[in-house]
Amino acid sequence: MATFPGGLLLVLSAPSGAGKTTLARALVAQTEGARFSVSTTTRALRGREKEGEDYFFTEEGAFMEKAGAGFFIEWAKVHGNCYGSPRSEVTHARAQSSLVVFDIDTQGGRRLREKEADCVLVFVMPPSFEELERRLRSRHTDDARSIARRLEAARAEIGQGLEFYDYIIVNDEVSKALERLKSILIAEGCRRSRLAQAEKLPSMGND
Ligand code: 5GP
């Protein structure tokens, strides 16, 4: 099993349509012991989404109750709906020295960084804004108003990603983007501070 001493909390953010969910799913499928953090949301189920696989869908009242009880490590309002990541995923990754992938927005990334300083923030960029628009329109899952709102939000997300994320991946081709993402994981697994914190630095025999 792939181990990440102390657990690796990987945040993937992107404007919608940049392909981050595809990347997140592929990474989890190809990394032993890795998990995809399934968020809870108050938005309606879309297209082929499945309860418990893509999201846990819930009413706002129940969401707020969970938020109040500390169930979420972070939560935010995105496009008028609430989304929250389960705290249990962090606990699990830490206990198992495994990888957990959070497919969340930049507000979530910022909040996770405040709480879990060693999380890794990766921002996925579309090759161009025109390409992003084309991808969003071809999904056929959103109406025109919602697409316009998503494009506006995309500009803001890109601004945030470029400002404070650790890594930027341009998703021009999924296989290449996935390779870049895997390289980031390898590098993070070698980070001195991470190894030292998990007491995994090789002993030099003089301590
Ligand atoms: P969508 O409705 O298109 O699935 O997601 C809208 C946005 O909410 C995406 O940027 C997605 O990454 C983000 N999101 C999904 N789950 C969470 C979460 O638990 N927390 C935060 N902060 N954002 C989330």
Short mmCIF file of C-alpha atoms and ligand atoms in Angstrom, two decimals:
data_model
loop_
_atom_site.label_atom_id
_atom_site.label_comp_id
_atom_site.label_asym_id
_atom_site.label_seq_id
_atom_site.Cartn_x
_atom_site.Cartn_y
_atom_site.Cartn_z
CA MET A 1 0.00 0.00 0.00
CA ALA A 2 1.21 3.51 -0.86
CA THR A 3 2.03 5.21 2.43
CA PHE A 4 2.25 8.88 3.18
CA PRO A 5 3.76 9.33 6.65
CA GLY A 6 1.27 11.19 8.82
CA GLY A 7 -1.29 11.13 6.00
CA LEU A 8 -1.46 13.30 2.92
CA LEU A 9 -4.39 15.70 2.57
CA LEU A 10 -4.56 16.73 -1.06
CA VAL A 11 -6.89 19.53 -2.09
CA LEU A 12 -7.81 19.82 -5.75
CA SER A 13 -9.57 23.00 -6.76
CA ALA A 14 -10.45 24.42 -10.15
CA PRO A 15 -13.13 26.41 -11.90
CA SER A 16 -15.93 24.01 -12.85
CA GLY A 17 -15.23 22.51 -16.26
CA ALA A 18 -11.45 22.35 -15.80
CA GLY A 19 -11.59 18.57 -15.35
CA LYS A 20 -10.57 18.29 -11.71
CA THR A 21 -13.16 15.67 -10.76
CA THR A 22 -11.90 13.36 -13.50
CA LEU A 23 -8.35 13.90 -12.25
CA ALA A 24 -9.29 13.38 -8.61
CA ARG A 25 -11.12 10.13 -9.38
CA ALA A 26 -8.29 8.81 -11.57
CA LEU A 27 -5.70 9.60 -8.91
CA VAL A 28 -7.68 7.82 -6.20
CA ALA A 29 -8.28 4.80 -8.45
CA GLN A 30 -4.54 4.52 -9.20
CA THR A 31 -3.22 5.07 -5.66
CA GLU A 32 -3.48 2.16 -3.25
CA GLY A 33 -5.37 2.93 -0.06
CA ALA A 34 -6.38 6.40 -1.29
CA ARG A 35 -9.83 7.79 -0.66
CA PHE A 36 -11.97 10.44 -2.28
CA SER A 37 -13.56 12.68 0.32
CA VAL A 38 -17.31 12.59 -0.37
CA SER A 39 -18.78 15.95 0.60
CA THR A 40 -22.26 16.70 1.88
CA THR A 41 -24.23 19.26 -0.13
CA THR A 42 -27.60 20.99 -0.11
CA ARG A 43 -27.73 21.24 -3.90
CA ALA A 44 -30.00 18.95 -5.93
CA LEU A 45 -28.65 15.73 -7.44
CA ARG A 46 -27.52 16.30 -11.05
CA GLY A 47 -27.38 13.98 -14.07
CA ARG A 48 -25.92 10.60 -13.24
CA GLU A 49 -24.71 11.49 -9.77
CA LYS A 50 -25.17 8.94 -7.01
CA GLU A 51 -25.94 9.49 -3.35
CA GLY A 52 -22.90 8.60 -1.24
CA GLU A 53 -20.57 8.37 -4.26
CA ASP A 54 -20.54 11.89 -5.64
CA TYR A 55 -22.10 13.63 -2.65
CA PHE A 56 -24.34 13.05 0.30
CA PHE A 57 -27.38 15.15 -0.61
CA THR A 58 -29.23 16.78 2.24
CA GLU A 59 -31.57 19.59 3.32
CA GLU A 60 -30.15 22.87 4.61
CA GLY A 61 -31.50 22.28 8.14
CA ALA A 62 -29.78 18.92 8.46
CA PHE A 63 -26.59 20.37 6.93
CA MET A 64 -26.48 23.18 9.49
CA GLU A 65 -27.04 20.72 12.31
CA LYS A 66 -24.03 18.70 11.15
CA ALA A 67 -21.98 21.89 10.76
CA GLY A 68 -22.90 22.93 14.29
CA ALA A 69 -21.89 19.52 15.64
CA GLY A 70 -18.41 19.84 14.09
CA PHE A 71 -18.96 17.10 11.52
CA PHE A 72 -17.18 19.13 8.80
CA ILE A 73 -13.48 20.00 8.76
CA GLU A 74 -14.51 22.89 6.48
CA TRP A 75 -17.69 24.00 4.80
CA ALA A 76 -18.64 26.82 2.47
CA LYS A 77 -21.42 28.26 0.37
CA VAL A 78 -20.76 27.81 -3.35
CA HIS A 79 -23.18 29.03 -6.06
CA GLY A 80 -25.84 29.47 -3.36
CA ASN A 81 -25.57 25.92 -1.96
CA CYS A 82 -23.73 24.57 1.08
CA TYR A 83 -20.91 22.06 0.72
CA GLY A 84 -18.90 20.45 3.53
CA SER A 85 -16.01 17.99 3.85
CA PRO A 86 -16.16 15.29 6.55
CA ARG A 87 -13.66 15.67 9.37
CA SER A 88 -13.50 11.85 9.55
CA GLU A 89 -11.52 11.74 6.28
CA VAL A 90 -8.69 13.70 7.87
CA THR A 91 -8.68 11.43 10.93
CA HIS A 92 -8.64 8.36 8.71
CA ALA A 93 -5.78 9.59 6.50
CA ARG A 94 -3.71 10.54 9.54
CA ALA A 95 -4.30 7.18 11.25
CA GLN A 96 -3.63 5.12 8.11
CA SER A 97 -0.81 7.25 6.64
CA SER A 98 -2.87 7.30 3.49
CA LEU A 99 -3.92 9.78 0.82
CA VAL A 100 -7.24 11.59 0.86
CA VAL A 101 -8.31 13.78 -2.04
CA PHE A 102 -10.64 16.73 -1.45
CA ASP A 103 -12.41 18.01 -4.56
CA ILE A 104 -13.40 21.39 -3.08
CA ASP A 105 -13.38 25.10 -3.91
CA THR A 106 -10.71 27.66 -2.99
CA GLN A 107 -12.61 28.83 0.12
CA GLY A 108 -12.42 25.22 1.31
CA GLY A 109 -8.72 25.04 0.43
CA ARG A 110 -8.02 28.17 2.44
CA ARG A 111 -9.94 26.88 5.45
CA LEU A 112 -8.32 23.48 5.34
CA ARG A 113 -4.88 25.13 5.24
CA GLU A 114 -5.80 27.12 8.38
CA LYS A 115 -6.72 23.93 10.23
CA GLU A 116 -4.32 21.39 8.70
CA ALA A 117 -1.18 23.34 7.80
CA ASP A 118 0.49 20.43 5.97
CA CYS A 119 -2.32 19.94 3.43
CA VAL A 120 -1.26 20.31 -0.19
CA LEU A 121 -3.20 22.76 -2.34
CA VAL A 122 -3.26 22.03 -6.07
CA PHE A 123 -5.11 24.25 -8.53
CA VAL A 124 -6.16 22.82 -11.88
CA MET A 125 -6.34 25.34 -14.73
CA PRO A 126 -8.09 24.98 -18.07
CA PRO A 127 -5.75 25.63 -21.05
CA SER A 128 -7.75 28.82 -21.79
CA PHE A 129 -10.90 30.60 -20.74
CA GLU A 130 -12.49 29.87 -24.16
CA GLU A 131 -11.85 26.15 -23.67
CA LEU A 132 -13.45 26.30 -20.22
CA GLU A 133 -16.55 27.92 -21.71
CA ARG A 134 -16.74 25.27 -24.43
CA ARG A 135 -16.43 22.42 -21.88
CA LEU A 136 -19.12 23.89 -19.64
CA ARG A 137 -21.56 24.30 -22.51
CA SER A 138 -20.95 20.76 -23.79
CA ARG A 139 -21.81 19.19 -20.41
CA HIS A 140 -25.52 19.93 -20.97
CA THR A 141 -26.14 19.63 -17.24
CA ASP A 142 -26.63 23.34 -16.53
CA ASP A 143 -28.99 25.94 -18.01
CA ALA A 144 -27.71 29.18 -19.61
CA ARG A 145 -28.09 31.27 -16.45
CA SER A 146 -26.23 28.76 -14.38
CA ILE A 147 -23.44 28.57 -17.01
CA ALA A 148 -23.07 32.37 -16.95
CA ARG A 149 -22.88 32.27 -13.15
CA ARG A 150 -20.28 29.49 -13.27
CA LEU A 151 -18.13 31.42 -15.77
CA GLU A 152 -18.17 34.46 -13.54
CA ALA A 153 -17.29 32.30 -10.54
CA ALA A 154 -14.53 30.68 -12.63
CA ARG A 155 -12.71 34.00 -13.00
CA ALA A 156 -12.81 34.51 -9.24
CA GLU A 157 -11.66 30.93 -8.53
CA ILE A 158 -8.71 31.28 -10.92
CA GLY A 159 -7.72 34.51 -9.14
CA GLN A 160 -7.72 32.72 -5.79
CA GLY A 161 -5.88 29.67 -7.10
CA LEU A 162 -3.12 31.78 -8.60
CA GLU A 163 -2.81 33.75 -5.38
CA PHE A 164 -2.33 31.14 -2.70
CA TYR A 165 -2.26 27.55 -4.01
CA ASP A 166 0.98 25.57 -3.75
CA TYR A 167 0.90 24.01 -7.21
CA ILE A 168 -0.73 24.85 -10.54
CA ILE A 169 -1.52 22.17 -13.10
CA VAL A 170 -2.70 23.12 -16.58
CA ASN A 171 -5.09 20.40 -17.72
CA ASP A 172 -4.39 20.41 -21.45
CA GLU A 173 -4.44 16.60 -21.62
CA VAL A 174 -5.76 14.40 -18.80
CA SER A 175 -2.94 11.83 -18.93
CA LYS A 176 -0.27 14.55 -18.71
CA ALA A 177 -2.11 16.38 -15.93
CA LEU A 178 -2.36 13.12 -14.00
CA GLU A 179 1.38 12.53 -14.36
CA ARG A 180 2.06 16.01 -12.98
CA LEU A 181 -0.26 15.33 -10.07
CA LYS A 182 1.46 12.03 -9.27
CA SER A 183 4.82 13.78 -9.38
CA ILE A 184 3.59 16.27 -6.80
CA LEU A 185 2.61 13.37 -4.53
CA ILE A 186 6.03 11.77 -4.86
CA ALA A 187 7.73 15.07 -4.05
CA GLU A 188 5.46 15.70 -1.06
CA GLY A 189 6.22 12.20 0.24
CA CYS A 190 9.91 13.21 0.32
CA ARG A 191 9.36 16.55 2.05
CA ARG A 192 11.75 16.81 5.01
CA SER A 193 9.27 18.50 7.34
CA ARG A 194 6.67 15.82 6.66
CA LEU A 195 9.10 12.98 7.32
CA ALA A 196 10.48 14.66 10.44
CA GLN A 197 7.00 15.28 11.84
CA ALA A 198 6.05 11.65 11.30
CA GLU A 199 9.43 10.56 12.77
CA LYS A 200 10.28 8.79 9.53
CA LEU A 201 13.67 10.35 8.81
CA PRO A 202 16.36 7.67 8.52
CA SER A 203 18.38 7.35 11.74
CA MET A 204 22.09 8.13 11.31
CA GLY A 205 23.00 5.91 14.26
CA ASN A 206 24.25 8.72 16.49
CA ASP A 207 21.10 9.49 18.47
P1 5GP B 1 -20.63 21.13 -8.06
O1 5GP B 1 -21.95 21.63 -7.61
O2 5GP B 1 -20.32 21.56 -9.47
O3 5GP B 1 -20.46 19.67 -7.83
O4 5GP B 1 -19.51 21.82 -7.13
C1 5GP B 1 -19.43 23.21 -7.05
C2 5GP B 1 -18.14 23.58 -6.36
O5 5GP B 1 -18.18 23.21 -4.97
C3 5GP B 1 -16.92 22.89 -6.91
O6 5GP B 1 -15.87 23.84 -7.01
C4 5GP B 1 -16.58 21.85 -5.87
O7 5GP B 1 -15.23 21.52 -5.88
C5 5GP B 1 -16.98 22.58 -4.62
N1 5GP B 1 -17.15 21.67 -3.48
C6 5GP B 1 -17.60 20.40 -3.48
N2 5GP B 1 -17.59 19.88 -2.25
C7 5GP B 1 -17.11 20.85 -1.44
C8 5GP B 1 -16.84 20.91 -0.03
O8 5GP B 1 -17.04 19.97 0.73
N3 5GP B 1 -16.34 22.08 0.44
C9 5GP B 1 -16.10 23.16 -0.35
N4 5GP B 1 -15.58 24.24 0.21
N5 5GP B 1 -16.34 23.13 -1.67
C10 5GP B 1 -16.84 21.99 -2.21
#
